[in-house]
C-alpha cells in the first residue's frame, strides 16, 4: 500500500496475495469481452452475414455481465481489482461503485439495442468496413472509462472510444460525413489535449494517478498547490467532451451526418462519458474546488439547456433538432453538478441514465420515421401517423419523456433537480429547468404536428439515390430510399420505449440507485476503503 512498502523481499507487502473472488472477475470482464469480440469480428469482416449474428448475442452477454456487476456492487459495496496484483497506487486499479456500475449497465443495454437496430440500418459495405467491430471497441472505451480507478487510464479509454467513434462517423465516406468528422475530430482532439495537459499537471502535483490516492492527498495539498487551475482545466476539457456551452458547437455540426444508428449511439452514450468524468473528478476528488466553481457551472448549465432547446426549435431537419436536444439535456445534468447536493447529484445521475435510453431511442424513431416518410425535413415530411400508428405512438412517448412530462422517465429527475435548486435558493436555475421543459415541449410538439399529424404533402420528384451512398445522396440529403420496416428496428425501439415507460411508472428503483450513487460521490469512504483498506480507516 502507499507509503508502507519497506522491503521488496516480502512480496506480501507489495502484492495482492489473496486469491481473487469469483464474482470480482466481473470487474474487468466487460472490457475484456468487448475487445475480444471486436477482434474476432475484425478477423471476420469479410463474412458480413456473420457480423450481426455474432455481435448481437455478444452484446446480450455484455448486458448480463454489467447487470451482474451492478448486482454485485449493490450487494457487496464498492469493489476493486488491481492489474498485475501490485497494490495501489503502483498497480492500475479498476474500482467500481454504484455510479460506474449503473452507467455501465445502462450503456450496455443501449449498445445491444443499437446492434439490433443496425442489422437493418447498416448494409454489407458498412459491415465490411467495420461497423460491428467499431461498435464493440467503442463499448470497450466507454466501459473502461466508467470502471477505471486511474485518471491516466481514464484518458486512455477516452482515446479508445474517440478513435472508434472516428471510424463509425466516417463509415460510408460521404461528403457530409467527412465534413462532420473533421469538425468532430478537431474539437475533440483539443479537449483530449487539455485532458492530457491537466493529467500531467496533476501527476506533477500529486505524484500519483490513482483516484483514491488523489482523494486522500487532495486535502493535504489544498492551499499549497494550485488545485483551482487544475480543476478548471479538467472542467473545460470534460465540458467540451460533454458538449456544454460555450464549447458545444461541434455536436450539431457532426451528429446529423452519419447513419442513424451511429448518431443514436453517439447521442446516447458519448456525451455521458464526459458527464461521468465531471462527476467523478469534481465531486469525489475536488469537492472544495467544485464548490468554488459552482456558480460558473450553473451559468454554463443554464445557457446550455436553454440555447440548446432554442437551437432545436429553429431546425427544419429533425436530425439536427435531435442534436440540439442532446445539448439541452447536458445542461440539465450540469445543473445537478453545480448544485452538488445529494438531491442535485441524484437528479443528474437519474437524468443521465434516462438520456442514454431516450436520446438513443429518439434517433431510432427519427430514422424509422424517415423510412416511412422519405425525408428528415419538416417541410417535406408528414402523414407518419397514418402510415404507422405504432411508430407514431412510440415516438410520442419519447417526445413526452424528453420534454420531462409524466408518466415517463424524464419527469422524475427534472422534479428532483427543480426541488434541489429551490432548496438552496437557486430559483433562477430551477426556472431555467422549467423553461427548458416548456420549450422542449413546444419543439417536440412542432415536430409531431408537422411530421406525424399533418397529412402527407403531395409527392415531389427527388434526386435518385444510388445503392452505394447509404441513407441519402450527396446532392439530396433529405432523399431516403423507402424500405419496409424491419422487425429488428422495431424491436430495438420498442425495448427502449418500454424502459422509459417503466422508469416513469415505477421510478423508485432507479431513484434509489441514483441517490445511493450520489451519496457514494459525496462520501467516498467506501471507495477509498475498497482501494486502501488500511489508510481509509485511519
Short mmCIF file of C-alpha atoms in Angstrom, two decimals:
data_model
loop_
_atom_site.label_atom_id
_atom_site.label_comp_id
_atom_site.label_asym_id
_atom_site.label_seq_id
_atom_site.Cartn_x
_atom_site.Cartn_y
_atom_site.Cartn_z
CA UNK A 1 0.00 0.00 0.00
CA UNK A 2 1.00 3.63 -0.43
CA UNK A 3 3.88 4.56 1.83
CA UNK A 4 4.09 1.18 3.59
CA UNK A 5 6.50 -0.80 1.39
CA UNK A 6 9.66 -1.32 3.45
CA UNK A 7 11.27 -4.22 1.63
CA UNK A 8 10.70 -5.94 -1.65
CA UNK A 9 11.94 -9.18 -0.06
CA UNK A 10 8.49 -9.69 1.42
CA UNK A 11 6.21 -9.78 -1.61
CA UNK A 12 3.11 -9.80 0.57
CA UNK A 13 3.84 -6.14 1.31
CA UNK A 14 3.79 -5.15 -2.35
CA UNK A 15 1.47 -7.73 -3.92
CA UNK A 16 -2.11 -8.80 -3.54
CA UNK A 17 -1.54 -12.33 -2.26
CA UNK A 18 -5.13 -13.41 -1.67
CA UNK A 19 -6.94 -15.30 -4.45
CA UNK A 20 -9.44 -13.27 -6.44
CA UNK A 21 -13.06 -13.96 -5.57
CA UNK A 22 -15.04 -15.40 -8.48
CA UNK A 23 -17.54 -12.53 -8.52
CA UNK A 24 -14.71 -9.98 -8.75
CA UNK A 25 -13.83 -11.23 -12.23
CA UNK A 26 -16.94 -9.35 -13.31
CA UNK A 27 -14.96 -6.12 -12.82
CA UNK A 28 -12.68 -6.36 -15.89
CA UNK A 29 -14.83 -8.87 -17.79
CA UNK A 30 -16.97 -6.34 -19.75
CA UNK A 31 -13.93 -4.52 -21.18
CA UNK A 32 -12.05 -7.73 -21.99
CA UNK A 33 -15.14 -9.22 -23.59
CA UNK A 34 -15.66 -6.20 -25.85
CA UNK A 35 -12.04 -6.23 -27.01
CA UNK A 36 -12.04 -9.98 -27.72
CA UNK A 37 -15.33 -9.96 -29.64
CA UNK A 38 -14.27 -6.81 -31.51
CA UNK A 39 -11.05 -8.53 -32.59
CA UNK A 40 -13.00 -11.62 -33.69
CA UNK A 41 -15.40 -9.52 -35.75
CA UNK A 42 -12.47 -7.69 -37.33
CA UNK A 43 -10.98 -11.02 -38.43
CA UNK A 44 -14.36 -12.00 -39.90
CA UNK A 45 -15.02 -8.63 -41.55
CA UNK A 46 -15.48 -10.21 -44.99
CA UNK A 47 -18.13 -12.55 -43.63
CA UNK A 48 -20.71 -9.79 -43.47
CA UNK A 49 -23.65 -12.11 -42.81
CA UNK A 50 -21.97 -13.40 -39.64
CA UNK A 51 -21.26 -9.96 -38.17
CA UNK A 52 -24.68 -9.28 -36.55
CA UNK A 53 -25.13 -12.96 -35.68
CA UNK A 54 -22.01 -12.75 -33.51
CA UNK A 55 -22.28 -9.16 -32.29
CA UNK A 56 -25.89 -9.21 -31.05
CA UNK A 57 -25.53 -12.31 -28.80
CA UNK A 58 -22.16 -10.97 -27.61
CA UNK A 59 -23.74 -7.68 -26.58
CA UNK A 60 -26.55 -9.57 -24.87
CA UNK A 61 -23.88 -11.37 -22.84
CA UNK A 62 -22.24 -7.99 -22.15
CA UNK A 63 -25.53 -6.65 -20.82
CA UNK A 64 -25.81 -9.65 -18.50
CA UNK A 65 -22.22 -9.09 -17.31
CA UNK A 66 -22.81 -5.43 -16.46
CA UNK A 67 -26.15 -6.16 -14.80
CA UNK A 68 -24.39 -8.86 -12.77
CA UNK A 69 -21.70 -6.33 -11.85
CA UNK A 70 -24.38 -3.85 -10.77
CA UNK A 71 -25.93 -6.52 -8.56
CA UNK A 72 -22.51 -7.44 -7.15
CA UNK A 73 -21.75 -3.84 -6.22
CA UNK A 74 -25.24 -3.29 -4.84
CA UNK A 75 -24.89 -6.29 -2.53
CA UNK A 76 -21.20 -6.07 -1.57
CA UNK A 77 -20.39 -2.37 -1.97
CA UNK A 78 -17.56 -0.83 -3.98
CA UNK A 79 -15.14 -3.41 -5.39
CA UNK A 80 -11.59 -3.06 -6.69
CA UNK A 81 -9.28 -5.20 -8.83
CA UNK A 82 -5.68 -4.10 -9.38
CA UNK A 83 -3.87 -5.21 -12.51
CA UNK A 84 -0.73 -7.28 -12.14
CA UNK A 85 -1.53 -7.92 -8.45
CA UNK A 86 0.55 -4.87 -7.47
CA UNK A 87 -1.10 -2.97 -4.65
CA UNK A 88 -2.33 0.53 -5.50
CA UNK A 89 -1.18 3.14 -6.25
CA UNK A 90 1.55 1.17 -8.04
CA UNK A 91 -0.85 -1.17 -9.80
CA UNK A 92 -3.55 0.14 -12.11
CA UNK A 93 -6.93 -0.34 -10.49
CA UNK A 94 -10.43 -0.91 -11.76
CA UNK A 95 -12.70 0.39 -9.00
CA UNK A 96 -16.45 0.00 -9.40
CA UNK A 97 -19.03 1.78 -7.26
CA UNK A 98 -22.76 2.16 -7.86
CA UNK A 99 -22.31 5.15 -10.17
CA UNK A 100 -19.93 3.39 -12.56
CA UNK A 101 -21.85 0.09 -12.42
CA UNK A 102 -25.19 1.85 -13.05
CA UNK A 103 -23.83 3.72 -16.06
CA UNK A 104 -22.08 0.60 -17.39
CA UNK A 105 -25.28 -1.47 -17.23
CA UNK A 106 -27.38 1.24 -18.87
CA UNK A 107 -24.87 1.80 -21.68
CA UNK A 108 -24.67 -1.94 -22.36
CA UNK A 109 -28.44 -2.16 -22.83
CA UNK A 110 -28.29 0.81 -25.21
CA UNK A 111 -25.46 -0.82 -27.20
CA UNK A 112 -27.47 -4.05 -27.51
CA UNK A 113 -30.41 -2.06 -28.90
CA UNK A 114 -28.05 -0.30 -31.35
CA UNK A 115 -26.66 -3.62 -32.60
CA UNK A 116 -30.19 -4.92 -33.21
CA UNK A 117 -31.23 -1.72 -34.99
CA UNK A 118 -28.00 -1.69 -37.01
CA UNK A 119 -28.74 -5.08 -38.54
CA UNK A 120 -31.16 -3.31 -40.87
CA UNK A 121 -29.61 0.15 -40.91
CA UNK A 122 -26.08 -0.92 -41.90
CA UNK A 123 -25.60 -2.56 -45.28
CA UNK A 124 -22.97 -5.10 -46.32
CA UNK A 125 -20.48 -2.35 -47.15
CA UNK A 126 -20.82 -0.85 -43.69
CA UNK A 127 -20.36 -4.25 -42.07
CA UNK A 128 -17.32 -5.00 -44.19
CA UNK A 129 -15.69 -1.72 -43.22
CA UNK A 130 -16.13 -2.34 -39.53
CA UNK A 131 -19.47 -1.22 -38.07
CA UNK A 132 -19.73 -4.06 -35.57
CA UNK A 133 -16.01 -4.18 -34.61
CA UNK A 134 -16.11 -0.41 -34.04
CA UNK A 135 -19.28 -0.82 -32.01
CA UNK A 136 -17.61 -3.35 -29.71
CA UNK A 137 -14.44 -1.28 -29.41
CA UNK A 138 -16.30 1.92 -28.62
CA UNK A 139 -18.09 0.00 -25.88
CA UNK A 140 -14.71 -1.15 -24.57
CA UNK A 141 -13.68 2.52 -24.32
CA UNK A 142 -16.94 3.60 -22.70
CA UNK A 143 -16.95 0.78 -20.15
CA UNK A 144 -13.25 1.22 -19.44
CA UNK A 145 -13.87 4.91 -18.69
CA UNK A 146 -16.72 4.02 -16.32
CA UNK A 147 -14.83 1.28 -14.48
CA UNK A 148 -11.27 2.56 -14.19
CA UNK A 149 -9.92 3.91 -10.92
CA UNK A 150 -6.92 5.61 -12.53
CA UNK A 151 -7.05 9.05 -14.16
CA UNK A 152 -4.43 8.31 -16.82
CA UNK A 153 -6.32 5.19 -17.81
CA UNK A 154 -9.46 7.30 -17.96
CA UNK A 155 -7.58 9.27 -20.62
CA UNK A 156 -6.57 6.04 -22.37
CA UNK A 157 -10.16 4.78 -22.51
CA UNK A 158 -11.31 8.15 -23.80
CA UNK A 159 -8.81 7.70 -26.62
CA UNK A 160 -10.12 4.20 -27.36
CA UNK A 161 -13.71 5.41 -27.66
CA UNK A 162 -12.62 8.50 -29.61
CA UNK A 163 -10.70 6.51 -32.23
CA UNK A 164 -13.59 4.05 -32.57
CA UNK A 165 -16.03 6.93 -32.94
CA UNK A 166 -13.96 8.32 -35.82
CA UNK A 167 -14.36 5.00 -37.62
CA UNK A 168 -18.13 4.95 -37.07
CA UNK A 169 -18.52 8.60 -38.04
CA UNK A 170 -16.90 8.23 -41.48
CA UNK A 171 -18.46 4.84 -42.26
CA UNK A 172 -19.80 5.40 -45.77
CA UNK A 173 -17.35 8.19 -46.71
CA UNK A 174 -20.00 10.61 -47.95
CA UNK A 175 -19.18 14.30 -48.29
CA UNK A 176 -21.38 15.37 -45.37
CA UNK A 177 -19.86 12.68 -43.15
CA UNK A 178 -16.30 13.74 -43.89
CA UNK A 179 -17.17 17.38 -43.21
CA UNK A 180 -18.80 16.46 -39.90
CA UNK A 181 -15.91 14.18 -38.98
CA UNK A 182 -13.36 16.97 -39.42
CA UNK A 183 -15.27 19.26 -37.03
CA UNK A 184 -15.88 16.45 -34.58
CA UNK A 185 -12.25 15.33 -34.61
CA UNK A 186 -10.74 18.80 -34.33
CA UNK A 187 -12.73 19.91 -31.29
CA UNK A 188 -12.45 16.54 -29.54
CA UNK A 189 -8.70 16.48 -30.07
CA UNK A 190 -8.46 19.90 -28.44
CA UNK A 191 -10.43 18.55 -25.47
CA UNK A 192 -8.21 15.47 -25.34
CA UNK A 193 -5.10 17.64 -25.35
CA UNK A 194 -6.46 19.69 -22.44
CA UNK A 195 -7.25 16.46 -20.62
CA UNK A 196 -3.70 15.19 -21.13
CA UNK A 197 -2.15 18.51 -20.06
CA UNK A 198 -4.29 18.53 -16.91
CA UNK A 199 -3.34 14.92 -16.14
CA UNK A 200 0.36 15.69 -16.49
CA UNK A 201 -0.09 18.69 -14.24
CA UNK A 202 -1.95 16.51 -11.71
CA UNK A 203 0.82 13.92 -11.67
CA UNK A 204 3.39 16.65 -11.10
CA UNK A 205 1.43 17.88 -8.08
CA UNK A 206 0.33 14.59 -6.53
CA UNK A 207 2.88 12.04 -7.73
CA UNK A 208 0.07 9.56 -8.31
CA UNK A 209 -2.77 8.91 -10.79
CA UNK A 210 -4.89 6.60 -8.66
CA UNK A 211 -8.21 8.34 -7.96
CA UNK A 212 -8.50 7.09 -4.39
CA UNK A 213 -4.92 8.18 -3.65
CA UNK A 214 -5.66 11.62 -5.11
CA UNK A 215 -8.80 11.95 -2.99
CA UNK A 216 -6.76 11.20 0.15
CA UNK A 217 -3.94 13.61 -0.71
CA UNK A 218 -6.08 16.50 -2.02
CA UNK A 219 -6.88 17.85 1.45
CA UNK A 220 -3.18 17.85 2.32
CA UNK A 221 -2.22 19.81 -0.81
CA UNK A 222 -5.12 22.26 -0.71
CA UNK A 223 -3.67 25.71 -0.11
CA UNK A 224 -0.16 24.58 -1.01
CA UNK A 225 -0.80 23.73 -4.68
CA UNK A 226 -2.76 25.47 -7.48
CA UNK A 227 -5.64 23.00 -7.43
CA UNK A 228 -8.13 25.53 -8.81
CA UNK A 229 -6.10 25.81 -12.01
CA UNK A 230 -6.01 22.03 -12.29
CA UNK A 231 -9.75 21.63 -11.74
CA UNK A 232 -10.55 24.41 -14.21
CA UNK A 233 -8.56 22.60 -16.88
CA UNK A 234 -10.49 19.40 -16.22
CA UNK A 235 -13.78 21.28 -16.23
CA UNK A 236 -13.01 22.82 -19.63
CA UNK A 237 -11.81 19.52 -21.12
CA UNK A 238 -14.79 17.47 -19.98
CA UNK A 239 -17.30 20.24 -20.69
CA UNK A 240 -16.07 20.15 -24.28
CA UNK A 241 -16.39 16.36 -24.32
CA UNK A 242 -19.91 16.64 -22.94
CA UNK A 243 -20.86 19.44 -25.38
CA UNK A 244 -21.66 22.07 -22.74
CA UNK A 245 -21.89 25.80 -23.52
CA UNK A 246 -19.82 27.54 -24.85
CA UNK A 247 -17.79 24.62 -26.27
CA UNK A 248 -20.68 22.66 -27.77
CA UNK A 249 -20.73 23.79 -31.38
CA UNK A 250 -19.01 20.64 -32.65
CA UNK A 251 -22.00 18.42 -31.80
CA UNK A 252 -24.75 19.92 -34.02
CA UNK A 253 -22.19 20.16 -36.82
CA UNK A 254 -21.48 16.42 -36.80
CA UNK A 255 -24.20 14.27 -35.19
CA UNK A 256 -26.60 14.54 -38.13
CA UNK A 257 -24.09 13.28 -40.69
CA UNK A 258 -23.53 9.53 -40.01
CA UNK A 259 -26.04 6.74 -40.24
CA UNK A 260 -28.92 6.94 -37.78
CA UNK A 261 -27.68 4.04 -35.65
CA UNK A 262 -24.31 5.76 -35.23
CA UNK A 263 -25.93 9.10 -34.35
CA UNK A 264 -28.11 7.26 -31.83
CA UNK A 265 -25.09 5.66 -30.14
CA UNK A 266 -23.25 8.97 -30.02
CA UNK A 267 -26.26 10.87 -28.66
CA UNK A 268 -26.98 8.27 -26.02
CA UNK A 269 -23.51 7.47 -24.75
CA UNK A 270 -20.56 9.65 -25.74
CA UNK A 271 -21.51 12.90 -24.06
CA UNK A 272 -22.50 10.97 -20.90
CA UNK A 273 -18.90 9.78 -20.51
CA UNK A 274 -17.92 13.44 -20.23
CA UNK A 275 -20.63 13.99 -17.60
CA UNK A 276 -19.43 10.92 -15.70
CA UNK A 277 -15.85 12.24 -15.68
CA UNK A 278 -17.05 15.62 -14.36
CA UNK A 279 -18.99 13.93 -11.56
CA UNK A 280 -16.11 11.65 -10.64
CA UNK A 281 -13.33 14.24 -10.64
CA UNK A 282 -15.07 17.42 -9.49
CA UNK A 283 -17.36 15.88 -6.87
CA UNK A 284 -15.33 12.98 -5.48
CA UNK A 285 -11.76 14.22 -5.87
CA UNK A 286 -12.03 18.02 -5.65
CA UNK A 287 -15.27 18.93 -3.85
CA UNK A 288 -13.95 22.22 -2.43
CA UNK A 289 -12.87 23.47 -5.85
CA UNK A 290 -16.19 22.34 -7.35
CA UNK A 291 -18.00 24.39 -4.71
CA UNK A 292 -15.98 27.47 -5.63
CA UNK A 293 -16.80 26.95 -9.32
CA UNK A 294 -20.46 26.09 -8.68
CA UNK A 295 -21.89 29.43 -9.85
CA UNK A 296 -19.86 29.30 -13.07
CA UNK A 297 -21.00 25.72 -13.68
CA UNK A 298 -24.62 26.73 -13.00
CA UNK A 299 -24.38 29.57 -15.54
CA UNK A 300 -22.93 27.19 -18.14
CA UNK A 301 -25.71 24.71 -17.34
CA UNK A 302 -28.43 27.32 -17.77
CA UNK A 303 -27.05 28.59 -21.09
CA UNK A 304 -26.51 25.02 -22.31
CA UNK A 305 -30.05 23.86 -21.66
CA UNK A 306 -31.84 26.99 -22.93
CA UNK A 307 -29.70 27.69 -26.00
CA UNK A 308 -29.75 24.00 -26.85
CA UNK A 309 -33.53 23.78 -26.94
CA UNK A 310 -33.79 27.10 -28.80
CA UNK A 311 -31.45 25.66 -31.42
CA UNK A 312 -33.71 22.61 -31.71
CA UNK A 313 -36.78 24.81 -32.08
CA UNK A 314 -35.16 26.61 -35.03
CA UNK A 315 -34.36 23.47 -37.05
CA UNK A 316 -36.06 22.17 -40.16
CA UNK A 317 -34.02 18.94 -40.21
CA UNK A 318 -35.28 16.58 -37.49
CA UNK A 319 -31.82 15.04 -37.02
CA UNK A 320 -30.31 18.45 -36.31
CA UNK A 321 -33.11 19.15 -33.83
CA UNK A 322 -32.26 15.93 -32.01
CA UNK A 323 -28.61 17.02 -31.75
CA UNK A 324 -29.61 20.28 -30.08
CA UNK A 325 -31.86 18.35 -27.67
CA UNK A 326 -28.80 16.28 -26.69
CA UNK A 327 -27.02 19.54 -25.82
CA UNK A 328 -30.00 20.81 -23.85
CA UNK A 329 -30.04 17.62 -21.78
CA UNK A 330 -26.35 18.08 -20.94
CA UNK A 331 -27.28 21.41 -19.37
CA UNK A 332 -29.82 19.68 -17.14
CA UNK A 333 -27.17 17.22 -15.90
CA UNK A 334 -24.68 20.02 -15.28
CA UNK A 335 -27.28 21.77 -13.14
CA UNK A 336 -27.08 18.85 -10.75
CA UNK A 337 -23.28 19.05 -10.80
CA UNK A 338 -23.46 22.76 -9.99
CA UNK A 339 -25.78 22.17 -7.02
CA UNK A 340 -23.55 19.44 -5.61
CA UNK A 341 -26.16 18.40 -3.04
CA UNK A 342 -27.35 14.80 -2.63
CA UNK A 343 -30.67 15.67 -4.30
CA UNK A 344 -28.99 17.59 -7.13
CA UNK A 345 -26.44 14.89 -7.88
CA UNK A 346 -29.01 12.09 -7.73
CA UNK A 347 -31.19 14.05 -10.15
CA UNK A 348 -28.24 14.47 -12.53
CA UNK A 349 -27.40 10.76 -12.35
CA UNK A 350 -31.04 9.74 -12.91
CA UNK A 351 -31.31 12.17 -15.83
CA UNK A 352 -28.07 10.88 -17.39
CA UNK A 353 -29.37 7.29 -17.37
CA UNK A 354 -32.72 8.49 -18.76
CA UNK A 355 -30.95 10.42 -21.52
CA UNK A 356 -28.86 7.40 -22.53
CA UNK A 357 -32.03 5.46 -23.24
CA UNK A 358 -34.35 8.17 -24.56
CA UNK A 359 -31.95 10.02 -26.87
CA UNK A 360 -30.84 6.74 -28.45
CA UNK A 361 -34.47 5.74 -28.93
CA UNK A 362 -35.36 9.15 -30.38
CA UNK A 363 -32.77 8.76 -33.11
CA UNK A 364 -34.14 5.29 -33.83
CA UNK A 365 -37.64 6.75 -34.09
CA UNK A 366 -36.42 9.53 -36.36
CA UNK A 367 -34.72 7.00 -38.64
CA UNK A 368 -37.81 4.80 -38.83
CA UNK A 369 -39.97 7.87 -39.47
CA UNK A 370 -37.70 8.89 -42.35
CA UNK A 371 -38.06 5.40 -43.83
CA UNK A 372 -41.84 5.80 -43.66
CA UNK A 373 -42.00 9.35 -44.97
CA UNK A 374 -38.95 9.59 -47.21
CA UNK A 375 -37.44 12.67 -45.58
CA UNK A 376 -35.86 14.13 -42.47
CA UNK A 377 -37.14 17.63 -43.30
CA UNK A 378 -40.22 19.04 -41.64
CA UNK A 379 -41.16 20.89 -44.83
CA UNK A 380 -41.48 17.65 -46.80
CA UNK A 381 -42.45 15.16 -44.07
CA UNK A 382 -45.99 14.40 -42.99
CA UNK A 383 -48.63 11.74 -42.55
CA UNK A 384 -46.46 9.40 -40.46
CA UNK A 385 -49.27 8.67 -38.01
CA UNK A 386 -51.48 7.50 -40.87
CA UNK A 387 -48.68 5.33 -42.25
CA UNK A 388 -47.81 3.58 -38.98
CA UNK A 389 -49.69 4.39 -35.79
CA UNK A 390 -47.45 2.15 -33.64
CA UNK A 391 -44.28 4.02 -34.62
CA UNK A 392 -46.05 7.33 -34.17
CA UNK A 393 -47.27 6.31 -30.73
CA UNK A 394 -43.82 5.21 -29.55
CA UNK A 395 -42.33 8.43 -30.90
CA UNK A 396 -44.90 10.46 -28.99
CA UNK A 397 -43.95 8.64 -25.78
CA UNK A 398 -40.30 9.55 -26.37
CA UNK A 399 -41.19 13.17 -27.14
CA UNK A 400 -43.11 13.45 -23.88
CA UNK A 401 -40.27 11.78 -21.99
CA UNK A 402 -37.56 14.07 -23.34
CA UNK A 403 -39.77 17.06 -22.51
CA UNK A 404 -39.96 15.84 -18.90
CA UNK A 405 -43.69 15.18 -18.83
CA UNK A 406 -45.32 12.43 -16.75
CA UNK A 407 -45.61 9.50 -16.60
CA UNK A 408 -42.26 8.89 -18.30
CA UNK A 409 -38.65 8.72 -17.14
CA UNK A 410 -37.72 12.33 -17.91
CA UNK A 411 -40.26 13.69 -15.41
CA UNK A 412 -38.75 12.49 -12.14
CA UNK A 413 -35.14 13.69 -12.44
CA UNK A 414 -36.31 17.15 -13.51
CA UNK A 415 -38.59 17.32 -10.48
CA UNK A 416 -35.64 16.26 -8.29
CA UNK A 417 -33.42 18.96 -9.82
CA UNK A 418 -36.05 21.70 -9.54
CA UNK A 419 -36.62 20.88 -5.87
CA UNK A 420 -32.88 20.71 -5.20
CA UNK A 421 -32.44 24.14 -6.82
CA UNK A 422 -35.24 25.70 -4.77
CA UNK A 423 -33.87 24.13 -1.58
CA UNK A 424 -30.67 26.18 -1.90
CA UNK A 425 -32.37 29.33 -3.19
CA UNK A 426 -31.23 28.92 -6.80
CA UNK A 427 -34.64 29.92 -8.14
CA UNK A 428 -33.19 31.09 -11.43
CA UNK A 429 -31.66 27.65 -12.06
CA UNK A 430 -34.98 25.99 -11.26
CA UNK A 431 -36.63 28.46 -13.63
CA UNK A 432 -34.13 27.55 -16.37
CA UNK A 433 -35.03 23.87 -16.00
CA UNK A 434 -38.76 24.62 -16.16
CA UNK A 435 -38.41 27.00 -19.13
CA UNK A 436 -36.30 24.37 -20.90
CA UNK A 437 -39.05 21.81 -20.31
CA UNK A 438 -41.64 24.19 -21.77
CA UNK A 439 -39.53 24.98 -24.84
CA UNK A 440 -38.76 21.28 -25.33
CA UNK A 441 -42.49 20.52 -25.25
CA UNK A 442 -43.06 23.17 -27.93
CA UNK A 443 -40.17 21.80 -30.01
CA UNK A 444 -41.28 18.18 -29.98
CA UNK A 445 -44.91 19.24 -30.35
CA UNK A 446 -43.98 21.13 -33.52
CA UNK A 447 -42.19 18.06 -34.91
CA UNK A 448 -45.15 15.84 -34.02
CA UNK A 449 -47.72 18.12 -35.66
CA UNK A 450 -45.75 18.70 -38.87
CA UNK A 451 -44.22 15.25 -39.40
CA UNK A 452 -46.75 12.90 -37.83
CA UNK A 453 -50.18 14.52 -37.52
CA UNK A 454 -50.23 16.71 -40.62
CA UNK A 455 -51.34 14.92 -43.82
CA UNK A 456 -48.51 13.92 -46.12
CA UNK A 457 -47.66 16.62 -48.67
CA UNK A 458 -48.03 15.91 -52.34
CA UNK A 459 -45.23 13.76 -53.69
CA UNK A 460 -42.42 15.69 -55.40
CA UNK A 461 -39.58 14.35 -57.51
CA UNK A 462 -36.38 13.73 -55.54
CA UNK A 463 -32.86 13.01 -56.65
CA UNK A 464 -32.22 9.34 -57.36
CA UNK A 465 -30.39 7.66 -54.51
CA UNK A 466 -27.88 5.15 -55.74
CA UNK A 467 -27.40 1.89 -53.88
CA UNK A 468 -23.92 2.77 -52.64
CA UNK A 469 -24.45 6.12 -50.93
CA UNK A 470 -26.31 4.97 -47.87
CA UNK A 471 -29.28 6.81 -46.44
CA UNK A 472 -29.19 9.88 -48.63
CA UNK A 473 -27.46 11.22 -51.67
CA UNK A 474 -24.74 13.83 -51.50
CA UNK A 475 -26.80 16.30 -53.51
CA UNK A 476 -30.16 15.49 -51.92
CA UNK A 477 -29.60 15.00 -48.21
CA UNK A 478 -33.27 14.55 -47.43
CA UNK A 479 -33.92 11.87 -50.03
CA UNK A 480 -34.48 8.45 -48.49
CA UNK A 481 -34.67 5.03 -50.02
CA UNK A 482 -38.07 3.83 -48.78
CA UNK A 483 -37.79 0.32 -47.33
CA UNK A 484 -40.11 -1.90 -45.33
CA UNK A 485 -39.65 -1.56 -41.60
CA UNK A 486 -37.58 -4.36 -40.13
CA UNK A 487 -38.56 -6.38 -37.10
CA UNK A 488 -35.13 -5.69 -35.58
CA UNK A 489 -35.51 -1.90 -35.79
CA UNK A 490 -38.99 -2.03 -34.29
CA UNK A 491 -37.81 -4.37 -31.53
CA UNK A 492 -34.90 -2.08 -30.60
CA UNK A 493 -37.18 0.95 -30.50
CA UNK A 494 -39.91 -0.83 -28.54
CA UNK A 495 -37.40 -2.13 -25.98
CA UNK A 496 -36.04 1.33 -25.19
CA UNK A 497 -39.54 2.82 -25.09
CA UNK A 498 -40.52 0.12 -22.59
CA UNK A 499 -37.60 1.15 -20.37
CA UNK A 500 -38.59 4.83 -20.31
CA UNK A 501 -42.20 3.93 -19.56
CA UNK A 502 -41.19 1.50 -16.79
CA UNK A 503 -38.81 4.03 -15.21
CA UNK A 504 -41.57 6.64 -15.31
CA UNK A 505 -44.33 4.50 -13.87
CA UNK A 506 -42.07 2.80 -11.29
CA UNK A 507 -39.19 5.23 -10.64
CA UNK A 508 -38.34 4.11 -7.12
CA UNK A 509 -35.60 1.55 -8.03
CA UNK A 510 -33.82 3.97 -10.37
CA UNK A 511 -34.23 6.82 -7.92
CA UNK A 512 -32.80 4.70 -5.09
CA UNK A 513 -29.81 3.72 -7.24
CA UNK A 514 -29.19 7.34 -8.19
CA UNK A 515 -29.44 8.52 -4.58
CA UNK A 516 -27.04 5.85 -3.35
CA UNK A 517 -24.62 6.63 -6.19
CA UNK A 518 -24.74 10.33 -5.26
CA UNK A 519 -24.01 9.51 -1.62
CA UNK A 520 -21.01 7.47 -2.76
CA UNK A 521 -19.61 10.51 -4.59
CA UNK A 522 -20.16 12.90 -1.68
CA UNK A 523 -18.80 10.46 0.90
CA UNK A 524 -16.13 8.39 -0.89
CA UNK A 525 -15.06 6.49 2.23
CA UNK A 526 -16.36 3.19 0.81
CA UNK A 527 -14.46 3.89 -2.43
CA UNK A 528 -11.26 4.65 -0.51
CA UNK A 529 -11.77 1.64 1.74
CA UNK A 530 -12.02 -0.60 -1.30
CA UNK A 531 -8.69 0.63 -2.68
CA UNK A 532 -6.76 1.33 0.56
CA UNK A 533 -8.32 -0.70 3.38
CA UNK A 534 -5.79 0.46 5.98
CA UNK A 535 -5.37 4.14 5.09
CA UNK A 536 -9.11 4.70 4.63
CA UNK A 537 -9.81 3.68 8.19
CA UNK A 538 -7.02 5.63 9.86
#
